[in-house]
Short mmCIF file of C-alpha atoms in Angstrom, two decimals:
data_model
loop_
_atom_site.label_atom_id
_atom_site.label_comp_id
_atom_site.label_asym_id
_atom_site.label_seq_id
_atom_site.Cartn_x
_atom_site.Cartn_y
_atom_site.Cartn_z
CA MET A 1 152.17 133.14 84.97
CA VAL A 2 154.90 132.22 82.53
CA SER A 3 152.83 132.88 79.53
CA GLY A 4 151.63 136.22 80.98
CA SER A 5 155.14 137.39 81.53
CA ARG A 6 156.15 136.28 77.99
CA ARG A 7 153.42 138.11 76.32
CA PRO A 8 155.08 141.62 76.21
CA ASN A 9 158.24 140.17 74.85
CA VAL A 10 156.22 138.28 72.21
CA ARG A 11 154.51 141.47 71.26
CA GLY A 12 157.77 143.35 71.18
CA ARG A 13 159.39 140.76 68.96
CA ARG A 14 156.48 140.86 66.59
CA ALA A 15 156.60 144.72 66.36
CA SER A 16 160.30 144.43 65.70
CA SER A 17 159.78 141.83 63.05
CA LEU A 18 157.13 144.01 61.38
CA ALA A 19 159.29 147.07 61.49
CA ALA A 20 162.21 145.09 59.98
CA GLY A 21 160.08 143.58 57.27
CA GLY A 22 158.47 146.92 56.43
CA LEU A 23 161.92 148.60 56.06
CA VAL A 24 163.07 145.67 53.72
CA LEU A 25 159.94 146.19 51.53
CA ALA A 26 160.42 149.90 51.50
CA VAL A 27 163.97 149.46 50.32
CA VAL A 28 162.80 147.02 47.60
CA ALA A 29 160.06 149.26 46.47
CA GLU A 30 162.49 152.28 46.04
CA LEU A 31 165.18 150.30 44.43
CA ALA A 32 162.59 149.10 41.93
CA SER A 33 161.45 152.65 41.37
CA ALA A 34 164.97 153.83 40.65
CA GLY A 35 165.71 150.76 38.44
CA LEU A 36 162.56 151.36 36.58
CA LEU A 37 163.42 154.94 35.97
CA GLY A 38 166.96 154.38 34.83
CA LEU A 39 166.24 151.22 32.72
CA SER A 40 163.26 152.88 31.07
CA GLY A 41 165.44 155.93 30.09
CA TRP A 42 168.18 153.61 28.79
CA PHE A 43 165.64 151.50 27.04
CA ILE A 44 164.00 154.38 25.30
CA SER A 45 167.27 156.02 24.26
CA ALA A 46 168.70 152.79 22.96
CA CYS A 47 165.59 152.20 20.91
CA ALA A 48 165.95 155.70 19.50
CA VAL A 49 169.54 155.35 18.72
CA ALA A 50 168.94 152.03 17.07
CA GLY A 51 166.07 153.31 15.11
CA ALA A 52 168.16 156.21 13.78
CA ALA A 53 171.13 153.96 12.53
CA THR A 54 170.88 152.39 9.18
CA PHE A 55 170.64 148.51 9.10
CA SER A 56 171.05 148.36 12.92
CA SER A 57 169.49 145.62 14.97
CA PHE A 58 168.39 145.96 18.65
CA SER A 59 166.79 143.34 20.77
CA TYR A 60 164.09 144.69 23.02
CA ILE A 61 163.12 141.52 24.72
CA ALA A 62 165.49 141.55 27.73
CA PRO A 63 165.22 145.29 28.63
CA SER A 64 161.48 145.11 28.07
CA GLY A 65 161.21 142.25 30.64
CA GLY A 66 163.42 144.08 32.92
CA VAL A 67 161.25 147.25 32.86
CA ARG A 68 158.08 144.93 33.50
CA ALA A 69 159.94 143.13 36.40
CA PHE A 70 160.90 146.48 38.07
CA ALA A 71 157.34 147.71 37.63
CA MET A 72 155.87 144.69 39.23
CA ALA A 73 158.43 144.80 42.10
CA ARG A 74 157.59 148.52 42.62
CA VAL A 75 153.91 148.07 42.87
CA ALA A 76 154.22 144.91 45.13
CA GLY A 77 156.86 146.64 47.29
CA ASN A 78 154.82 149.78 47.82
CA TYR A 79 151.73 147.87 48.69
CA GLY A 80 153.58 145.65 51.17
CA LYS A 81 155.46 148.50 52.56
CA ARG A 82 152.26 150.39 53.46
CA LEU A 83 150.66 147.48 55.05
CA VAL A 84 153.61 146.28 57.11
CA LEU A 85 155.03 149.72 58.07
CA HIS A 86 151.65 151.02 59.16
CA ALA A 87 150.98 147.87 61.17
CA ALA A 88 154.33 148.26 62.97
CA ALA A 89 153.62 152.03 63.57
CA LEU A 90 150.34 151.21 65.02
CA HIS A 91 151.90 148.66 67.30
CA ARG A 92 154.39 151.32 68.51
CA ILE A 93 151.64 153.85 69.00
CA ALA A 94 149.58 151.27 70.93
CA ALA A 95 152.64 150.44 73.13
CA ALA A 96 153.25 154.16 73.73
CA ARG A 97 149.67 154.90 74.68
CA THR A 98 149.42 151.76 76.82
CA GLY A 99 152.56 152.89 78.72
CA LEU A 100 151.05 156.41 79.16
CA PHE A 101 147.81 155.09 80.63
CA ASP A 102 149.66 152.59 82.80
CA ARG A 103 151.53 155.53 84.28
CA ALA A 104 148.34 157.56 84.72
CA ALA A 105 146.56 154.67 86.52
CA ALA A 106 149.42 153.75 88.61
CA GLY A 107 149.50 157.61 89.64
CA GLU A 108 153.36 157.35 89.92
CA ARG A 109 152.57 157.43 93.68
CA ALA A 110 155.54 159.60 94.54
CA GLN A 111 154.12 162.35 92.20
CA GLU A 112 150.33 161.65 92.31
CA ASP A 113 149.28 165.21 93.05
CA ARG A 114 150.33 166.11 89.51
CA LEU A 115 146.92 166.32 87.78
CA TRP A 116 146.47 164.37 84.40
CA SER A 117 144.52 167.30 82.89
CA GLY A 118 142.75 167.18 79.49
CA ASP A 119 145.42 169.40 77.97
CA LEU A 120 148.24 167.27 79.33
CA LEU A 121 146.52 164.02 78.07
CA ASP A 122 145.92 165.61 74.55
CA ARG A 123 149.53 166.48 74.37
CA SER A 124 150.77 163.03 75.60
CA MET A 125 148.49 161.25 73.01
CA ALA A 126 149.92 163.38 70.22
CA ASP A 127 153.48 162.53 71.59
CA ALA A 128 152.60 158.85 71.31
CA ASP A 129 151.54 159.22 67.81
CA SER A 130 154.72 161.04 66.96
CA VAL A 131 156.80 158.33 68.57
CA GLY A 132 155.06 155.70 66.64
CA MET A 133 154.96 157.39 63.30
CA ALA A 134 158.65 158.05 63.40
CA LEU A 135 159.11 154.62 61.81
CA ILE A 136 157.34 155.79 58.76
CA GLU A 137 158.38 159.47 58.79
CA CYS A 138 162.01 159.10 59.75
CA THR A 139 163.42 155.60 59.97
CA ALA A 140 162.12 154.37 56.56
CA PRO A 141 163.30 157.44 54.41
CA VAL A 142 166.69 157.17 55.94
CA ALA A 143 167.06 153.40 55.30
CA VAL A 144 165.58 153.90 51.66
CA THR A 145 168.07 156.78 50.97
CA ALA A 146 171.08 154.87 52.19
CA ALA A 147 170.23 151.71 50.22
CA LEU A 148 169.31 153.63 47.01
CA THR A 149 172.49 155.68 47.30
CA VAL A 150 174.73 152.48 47.68
CA GLY A 151 172.90 150.90 44.64
CA ALA A 152 173.02 153.96 42.51
CA VAL A 153 176.71 154.66 43.25
CA LEU A 154 177.62 151.04 42.35
CA ALA A 155 175.47 151.19 39.16
CA VAL A 156 177.01 154.57 38.04
CA ALA A 157 180.58 153.39 38.84
CA ALA A 158 180.03 150.08 36.83
CA SER A 159 178.41 151.86 33.79
CA THR A 160 180.68 154.91 33.50
CA SER A 161 183.55 155.62 35.83
CA LEU A 162 184.27 156.05 39.52
CA VAL A 163 184.44 159.86 39.56
CA PRO A 164 180.62 160.61 38.94
CA ALA A 165 179.86 157.93 41.40
CA VAL A 166 181.93 159.53 43.99
CA VAL A 167 180.34 163.03 43.16
CA LEU A 168 176.84 161.54 43.61
CA ALA A 169 177.68 159.90 46.90
CA VAL A 170 179.29 163.06 48.29
CA GLY A 171 176.29 165.00 47.20
CA VAL A 172 173.76 162.84 49.02
CA VAL A 173 176.00 163.08 52.16
CA VAL A 174 176.02 166.95 51.81
CA MET A 175 172.21 166.98 51.64
CA ALA A 176 171.92 164.68 54.59
CA VAL A 177 174.14 167.07 56.65
CA ILE A 178 172.13 170.06 55.53
CA ALA A 179 168.90 168.33 56.48
CA HIS A 180 170.31 167.40 59.87
CA ARG A 181 171.59 170.81 60.75
CA ARG A 182 168.36 172.63 59.93
CA SER A 183 166.06 170.05 61.55
CA GLY A 184 166.17 171.19 65.21
CA THR A 185 163.05 173.18 65.79
CA ALA A 186 161.39 173.60 62.23
CA ARG A 187 158.47 171.39 62.60
CA GLU A 188 158.23 171.92 66.39
CA ALA A 189 158.10 175.68 65.82
CA GLU A 190 155.30 175.41 63.32
CA GLN A 191 153.33 172.82 65.40
CA HIS A 192 153.67 175.35 68.41
CA THR A 193 152.51 178.26 66.30
CA ARG A 194 149.53 176.21 64.96
CA LYS A 195 148.52 175.19 68.55
CA VAL A 196 148.75 178.61 69.84
CA LEU A 197 146.61 179.89 66.92
CA ARG A 198 144.00 177.08 67.43
CA ALA A 199 143.68 178.07 71.21
CA GLU A 200 143.45 181.77 70.22
CA VAL A 201 140.60 181.06 67.74
CA VAL A 202 138.67 179.00 70.27
CA THR A 203 139.14 181.69 72.96
CA ALA A 204 138.09 184.45 70.53
CA VAL A 205 134.95 182.68 69.59
CA ASP A 206 134.04 181.96 73.23
CA ALA A 207 134.81 185.51 74.44
CA TRP A 208 133.75 187.49 71.42
CA THR A 209 130.48 188.77 73.10
CA GLU A 210 132.08 189.73 76.28
CA MET A 211 135.08 191.39 74.49
CA ALA A 212 132.59 193.43 72.34
CA SER A 213 130.76 194.61 75.31
CA LEU A 214 134.13 195.84 76.69
CA GLY A 215 134.92 197.56 73.41
CA ALA A 216 137.83 195.17 72.99
CA ALA A 217 136.76 193.32 69.82
CA GLU A 218 139.27 195.24 67.66
CA GLN A 219 142.21 194.27 69.95
CA LEU A 220 140.99 190.73 70.02
CA ALA A 221 140.75 190.64 66.08
CA ALA A 222 144.21 192.13 65.97
CA ARG A 223 145.69 189.40 68.26
CA THR A 224 144.17 186.63 66.13
CA THR A 225 145.44 188.26 63.00
CA ALA A 226 148.83 188.37 64.37
CA ARG A 227 148.73 184.73 65.13
CA PHE A 228 147.79 183.89 61.53
CA THR A 229 150.68 186.20 60.32
CA ARG A 230 153.11 184.21 62.50
CA LEU A 231 151.85 180.80 61.13
CA ASP A 232 152.20 182.15 57.54
CA THR A 233 155.69 183.35 58.29
CA ALA A 234 156.78 179.95 59.68
CA ARG A 235 155.32 178.34 56.54
CA GLU A 236 157.07 180.61 54.32
CA ALA A 237 160.44 179.96 56.15
CA ALA A 238 159.87 176.19 55.78
CA GLY A 239 159.33 176.61 52.09
CA ARG A 240 162.50 178.66 51.61
CA ARG A 241 164.37 175.94 53.48
CA SER A 242 162.89 173.27 51.19
CA ARG A 243 163.80 175.34 48.11
CA ARG A 244 167.45 175.65 49.35
CA THR A 245 167.60 171.96 49.68
CA GLY A 246 166.26 171.47 46.24
CA LEU A 247 168.80 173.86 44.80
CA ALA A 248 171.59 171.94 46.38
CA GLY A 249 170.26 168.79 44.84
CA GLY A 250 170.07 170.42 41.51
CA LEU A 251 173.69 171.61 41.80
CA ILE A 252 174.76 168.13 42.81
CA ALA A 253 172.99 166.64 39.81
CA THR A 254 174.62 169.10 37.44
CA ALA A 255 178.07 168.25 38.76
CA THR A 256 177.41 164.60 38.42
CA LEU A 257 176.36 165.03 34.78
CA ILE A 258 179.51 167.25 33.86
CA ASP A 259 181.70 164.58 35.46
CA THR A 260 180.01 161.75 33.60
CA ALA A 261 180.34 163.54 30.25
CA ALA A 262 183.87 164.54 30.92
CA THR A 263 185.20 161.13 31.66
CA GLY A 264 188.03 159.73 29.52
CA SER A 265 185.79 157.35 27.54
CA ALA A 266 182.57 159.30 27.26
CA PRO A 267 179.60 157.01 27.66
CA ASP A 268 177.05 156.43 24.84
CA ALA A 269 173.68 158.16 24.85
CA PRO A 270 171.68 155.30 26.44
CA THR A 271 174.18 155.04 29.28
CA PHE A 272 174.36 158.87 29.76
CA VAL A 273 170.51 158.94 29.97
CA PHE A 274 170.60 155.93 32.48
CA VAL A 275 173.04 157.77 34.71
CA VAL A 276 171.02 161.21 34.53
CA LEU A 277 167.86 159.58 35.48
CA LEU A 278 169.33 157.44 38.22
CA SER A 279 171.02 160.36 39.80
CA LEU A 280 167.86 162.40 39.70
CA GLY A 281 166.08 159.65 41.36
CA VAL A 282 168.47 159.36 44.09
CA LEU A 283 168.66 163.12 44.75
CA ALA A 284 164.79 163.38 44.86
CA GLN A 285 164.82 160.62 47.45
CA ALA A 286 167.56 162.44 49.38
CA GLU A 287 165.37 165.65 49.61
CA GLN A 288 163.06 163.53 51.88
CA LEU A 289 165.87 163.54 54.49
CA ALA A 290 164.87 167.05 55.46
CA ALA A 291 161.37 166.02 56.52
CA ALA A 292 162.97 162.81 58.06
CA ALA A 293 165.18 164.85 60.25
CA GLU A 294 162.31 167.06 61.48
CA ALA A 295 160.22 164.01 62.18
CA ARG A 296 163.25 162.52 64.10
CA ALA A 297 163.65 165.82 66.24
CA THR A 298 160.00 165.81 67.05
CA ALA A 299 160.00 162.20 67.97
CA LYS A 300 162.96 162.65 70.31
CA VAL A 301 161.18 165.46 72.15
CA ALA A 302 157.95 163.46 72.29
CA HIS A 303 159.73 160.46 73.54
CA ARG A 304 161.54 162.51 76.29
CA ARG A 305 158.18 163.95 77.47
CA LEU A 306 156.60 160.48 77.62
CA THR A 307 159.37 158.77 79.54
CA THR A 308 160.49 161.58 81.84
CA SER A 309 158.29 162.27 84.87
CA ALA A 310 157.44 165.92 85.41
CA PRO A 311 158.54 167.27 88.76
CA PRO A 312 155.80 167.71 91.37
CA THR A 313 154.26 171.16 91.73
CA ALA A 314 155.96 173.44 94.16
CA SER A 315 153.04 173.53 96.51
CA ALA A 316 152.63 169.67 96.49
CA PRO A 317 154.10 168.06 99.66
CA THR A 318 155.24 164.44 99.43
CA PRO A 319 153.04 161.71 101.06
CA ALA A 320 155.75 161.35 103.66
CA ASP A 321 154.49 164.51 105.25
CA ILE A 322 151.43 162.74 106.58
CA ARG A 323 150.46 159.48 108.14
CA SER A 324 146.86 158.34 107.37
CA TRP A 325 144.60 155.33 107.76
CA SER A 326 141.28 154.07 106.32
CA THR A 327 139.07 151.46 108.06
CA GLU A 328 135.38 150.38 107.77
CA GLN A 329 134.57 152.87 110.59
CA GLY A 330 136.16 155.81 108.75
CA ILE A 331 139.42 157.63 108.06
CA GLY A 332 141.99 159.58 109.96
CA PHE A 333 145.38 161.27 109.57
CA ALA A 334 148.03 162.39 111.99
CA ASP A 335 151.60 164.20 112.08
CA TYR A 336 150.66 166.48 109.19
CA LEU A 337 153.16 169.35 109.10
CA LEU A 338 151.86 172.47 107.36
CA PRO A 339 154.32 173.29 104.60
CA PRO A 340 156.38 176.57 104.46
CA MET A 341 154.06 178.23 102.09
CA ALA A 342 151.10 177.96 104.50
CA LEU A 343 149.99 180.77 106.68
CA ARG A 344 150.89 178.93 109.88
CA PRO A 345 153.99 176.75 108.77
CA GLY A 346 155.19 174.19 111.13
CA ARG A 347 151.94 173.50 112.78
CA VAL A 348 151.13 169.73 113.24
CA LEU A 349 147.49 168.64 112.35
CA GLY A 350 145.50 165.41 112.70
CA ALA A 351 141.82 164.23 112.77
CA ASP A 352 139.53 161.32 112.89
CA VAL A 353 136.45 161.22 110.68
CA ALA A 354 133.79 158.63 111.16
CA ARG A 355 132.22 156.88 108.17
CA GLY A 356 129.32 158.79 106.75
CA THR A 357 130.45 162.00 108.39
CA MET A 358 132.23 165.19 107.12
CA LEU A 359 135.40 166.86 107.84
CA VAL A 360 135.43 170.48 107.03
CA VAL A 361 138.81 172.17 106.63
CA THR A 362 138.41 175.95 107.03
CA GLY A 363 140.77 178.86 106.77
CA ARG A 364 141.69 181.81 104.68
CA SER A 365 143.25 181.85 101.17
CA GLY A 366 146.80 180.56 101.47
CA SER A 367 146.27 178.75 104.77
CA GLY A 368 147.10 175.40 103.15
CA LYS A 369 143.69 173.87 102.62
CA SER A 370 144.20 172.54 99.07
CA THR A 371 147.58 171.35 99.98
CA LEU A 372 146.29 169.38 102.85
CA LEU A 373 143.53 167.74 100.65
CA ARG A 374 145.90 166.82 97.85
CA THR A 375 148.36 165.34 100.33
CA LEU A 376 145.51 163.46 102.17
CA ALA A 377 144.17 161.97 98.92
CA SER A 378 147.60 160.87 97.85
CA SER A 379 148.35 159.26 101.30
CA LEU A 380 144.88 157.50 101.37
CA ARG A 381 145.30 156.01 97.92
CA GLN A 382 148.68 154.60 98.97
CA ALA A 383 147.13 153.16 102.31
CA THR A 384 144.29 151.55 100.33
CA GLU A 385 146.31 150.38 97.21
CA GLY A 386 145.53 146.78 96.34
CA HIS A 387 142.35 146.65 98.51
CA GLU A 388 139.92 148.34 96.18
CA ARG A 389 137.00 146.18 95.02
CA GLY A 390 134.08 147.70 93.14
CA ARG A 391 133.91 151.15 94.50
CA PRO A 392 137.02 153.33 94.51
CA ALA A 393 138.66 154.05 97.63
CA VAL A 394 139.21 157.77 97.22
CA VAL A 395 137.97 160.30 94.65
CA ALA A 396 139.20 163.79 94.76
CA VAL A 397 137.71 167.00 93.09
CA ALA A 398 140.24 169.58 92.65
CA ALA A 399 139.54 173.31 92.37
CA ASP A 400 140.84 173.15 88.78
CA ASP A 401 139.28 169.83 87.58
CA HIS A 402 138.80 169.35 83.81
CA LEU A 403 135.96 168.60 81.35
CA PHE A 404 136.63 166.93 78.00
CA THR A 405 135.07 168.34 74.86
CA GLY A 406 131.76 166.67 74.32
CA THR A 407 128.51 166.51 76.23
CA LEU A 408 127.65 166.26 79.90
CA GLY A 409 126.70 162.64 79.53
CA SER A 410 129.94 161.58 77.80
CA ASN A 411 131.95 163.33 80.59
CA TRP A 412 129.95 161.60 83.40
CA ARG A 413 130.26 158.19 81.67
CA LEU A 414 133.95 158.47 82.31
CA ALA A 415 132.96 157.79 85.93
CA ASP A 416 130.34 155.31 85.32
CA PRO A 417 129.87 153.90 81.71
CA SER A 418 126.62 152.34 82.55
CA LEU A 419 124.76 155.72 83.15
CA ALA A 420 121.82 156.24 80.76
CA ASP A 421 120.75 159.69 79.79
CA ASP A 422 117.71 159.54 81.95
CA GLU A 423 119.78 158.56 85.01
CA ILE A 424 122.11 161.55 84.24
CA ASP A 425 119.18 163.89 83.92
CA GLU A 426 117.89 162.79 87.37
CA ARG A 427 121.32 163.50 88.92
CA LEU A 428 121.46 166.84 87.21
CA ALA A 429 118.04 167.65 88.73
CA GLN A 430 119.45 166.63 92.15
CA LEU A 431 122.05 169.20 91.77
CA ARG A 432 119.56 171.83 90.48
CA LEU A 433 121.43 171.93 87.20
CA ASN A 434 118.16 171.37 85.38
CA GLU A 435 117.25 174.82 86.30
CA SER A 436 119.89 175.91 83.95
CA GLY A 437 118.51 173.74 81.12
CA LEU A 438 121.44 171.37 81.30
CA THR A 439 120.78 167.83 80.17
CA ALA A 440 122.89 164.69 79.38
CA THR A 441 123.19 165.96 75.70
CA THR A 442 124.26 169.46 76.51
CA PRO A 443 127.61 170.20 75.01
CA VAL A 444 130.17 171.63 77.37
CA GLY A 445 132.65 173.11 74.91
CA PRO A 446 136.37 173.00 75.07
CA GLY A 447 137.35 172.61 78.81
CA GLY A 448 133.86 173.28 79.80
CA ARG A 449 133.77 176.88 78.49
CA GLN A 450 130.06 176.82 77.75
CA LEU A 451 129.29 176.37 81.47
CA SER A 452 129.45 178.96 84.17
CA GLY A 453 131.74 178.55 87.24
CA GLY A 454 128.99 177.34 89.54
CA GLU A 455 127.67 174.93 86.91
CA LEU A 456 131.23 173.47 86.46
CA ARG A 457 131.64 172.91 90.26
CA ARG A 458 128.40 170.92 90.30
CA VAL A 459 129.19 168.95 87.22
CA TYR A 460 132.70 167.95 88.66
CA LEU A 461 130.93 167.10 91.88
CA GLY A 462 128.17 164.97 90.17
CA ARG A 463 130.76 163.03 88.05
CA ALA A 464 132.56 162.22 91.35
CA LEU A 465 129.44 161.17 93.14
CA ALA A 466 128.67 158.80 90.20
CA ARG A 467 131.82 156.86 91.23
CA HIS A 468 130.14 156.23 94.71
CA PRO A 469 133.63 156.33 96.54
CA HIS A 470 134.37 155.37 100.05
CA VAL A 471 136.14 158.68 100.61
CA LEU A 472 135.10 161.97 98.71
CA ILE A 473 137.47 164.86 98.84
CA VAL A 474 136.33 168.06 97.47
CA ASP A 475 138.08 171.48 97.31
CA GLU A 476 135.73 174.39 97.63
CA PRO A 477 132.47 172.84 96.42
CA THR A 478 130.45 176.00 96.83
CA THR A 479 132.61 178.25 94.56
CA GLY A 480 130.49 180.36 92.14
CA LEU A 481 127.34 179.24 93.92
CA ASP A 482 124.67 181.43 95.44
CA GLY A 483 123.66 180.83 99.04
CA ARG A 484 120.60 178.79 98.39
CA THR A 485 122.39 176.47 95.87
CA ALA A 486 125.56 176.35 98.21
CA ARG A 487 123.40 175.14 101.18
CA HIS A 488 121.68 172.52 98.87
CA VAL A 489 124.93 171.18 97.59
CA LEU A 490 126.27 170.88 101.13
CA GLY A 491 123.18 169.07 102.34
CA ILE A 492 123.89 166.37 99.56
CA LEU A 493 127.44 166.04 100.86
CA GLN A 494 126.15 165.68 104.42
CA ASN A 495 123.74 162.92 103.49
CA LEU A 496 126.09 160.28 102.16
CA PRO A 497 125.84 157.47 104.65
CA ASP A 498 128.34 155.17 103.11
CA THR A 499 130.91 157.91 102.17
CA THR A 500 133.39 159.83 104.33
CA VAL A 501 133.43 163.42 103.02
CA VAL A 502 136.39 165.91 103.37
CA VAL A 503 135.65 169.45 102.10
CA ALA A 504 137.70 172.59 102.13
CA LEU A 505 135.79 175.88 102.84
CA HIS A 506 136.91 179.49 103.36
CA ALA A 507 134.31 179.63 106.26
CA VAL A 508 131.79 177.38 107.78
CA PRO A 509 128.35 178.43 106.61
CA ASP A 510 125.37 178.48 108.89
CA CYS A 511 123.99 175.23 107.63
CA LEU A 512 126.88 173.43 108.92
CA GLU A 513 127.37 175.22 112.35
CA SER A 514 124.77 173.15 114.10
CA ALA A 515 125.48 169.87 112.37
CA GLY A 516 126.69 167.31 114.79
CA HIS A 517 128.26 165.13 112.35
CA VAL A 518 130.71 167.75 111.04
CA THR A 519 134.33 168.09 112.24
CA ARG A 520 136.01 171.45 111.78
CA LEU A 521 139.72 171.63 111.27
CA PRO A 522 140.84 175.44 111.34
CA LEU A 523 143.97 176.42 109.62
CA ASP A 524 144.60 180.06 110.56
CA HIS A 525 144.80 181.99 113.74
CA THR A 526 141.37 183.43 113.55
CA SER A 527 139.62 180.12 114.04
CA GLN A 528 139.60 177.69 117.04
CA GLU A 529 142.31 175.16 117.68
CA ALA A 530 142.19 171.79 116.07
CA PRO A 531 140.38 169.09 117.92
#
């Protein structure tokens, strides 16, 4: 138990150690790069001056050795920096993703009705990547720039005078302030524009035939072209901002050179070249602060989204609004107060459903059926928390469930990884999806766009049945189905001897009117009172 509790701390210390070591290596690599640049310029200038002078002598051994030392330090530092910093970033990404999936698995019981849709999951994974990569994209450039500036300022002050060193330091600070002030939404805006464009293109491809039949193909093309124009505009604006930062760096470099040349005791040519090249190296590194500031802003937004719980939907009541229980004989609930948005607010509902039977919740649109099902699913999960063994206690199929991009087989294996393609094809045949030519290898498209509404409902249902739950809750299982297929699907739900089924329907079809193992729970004034 002690070792298990210490493991997260050990992992955290290891990640921190990797990050610190990577930053040290990054600083060493950039200091070596700047030293190599400055010393090489000084060495070449000194050789030229010595060669031009008559009977002059110049020892190249020490400078040549320094150049080689800086070069080796630069290569080793860059290699180690990449290895260690990327390892530290991967640790951070893994930690962020683990926390994300822990929250999703726990359900954050007080807000469990908030669906973890595919879009939300994709965005959260991207946020985890942004948080992890901030070490490389933000922290490392800032640390390197700070260390390089300090070293360069000391070197310039020692080789010439204090004035050009101060000008160089002030210039780097000004560039840092400019980068910070313009960082707010630059990258976020471009990423949002790119995301909207990607969604627009996918939608346009999927809907092109239908839009063409409606005579709206030109309007759709115009919309897509407008998205491309916005992305180009955002990129051009980012380019202008980068050019302005480069211009500021050039002005600072010029001021540093003027101050260096105007000092009381003008430096010799090799020293002047050394100061010029060293200043240019520092300012080139300082230009990276703009991208670092944008990465920091993106990481802050991503971290806030990952650590801040989204509020529950307005229509989702809290689990305290219902009292439920689950036993070997079935499930039940009581004291459920219809919320204010229902057609009959204030009404108290309750029911007992035996194992292997079905509860049908009926009522018009807006009568509160979906709200009741979400609340019941959340409450039953809390009631059975810690008691699940093998089969899940509760599986709910919402009206707006989600399919991930891929094949039918890959989506169903999320429910049961052991399913083979042949087994999936058999289950598809049971749901009469084979009549539409669907197989385990059929691609579903982004969000299931390649399937019809009726096919989607049966695919959602088949994925839930693959879990073989104790309680199956389905919202509108017959939406988009013709009468023959709807009766077939309801027949499957009626013949689950080990599963208690709760479904929401607008009206009870004829195939359920005479079924003795169906309990009807009406929610509007046109139906009979609840049992």
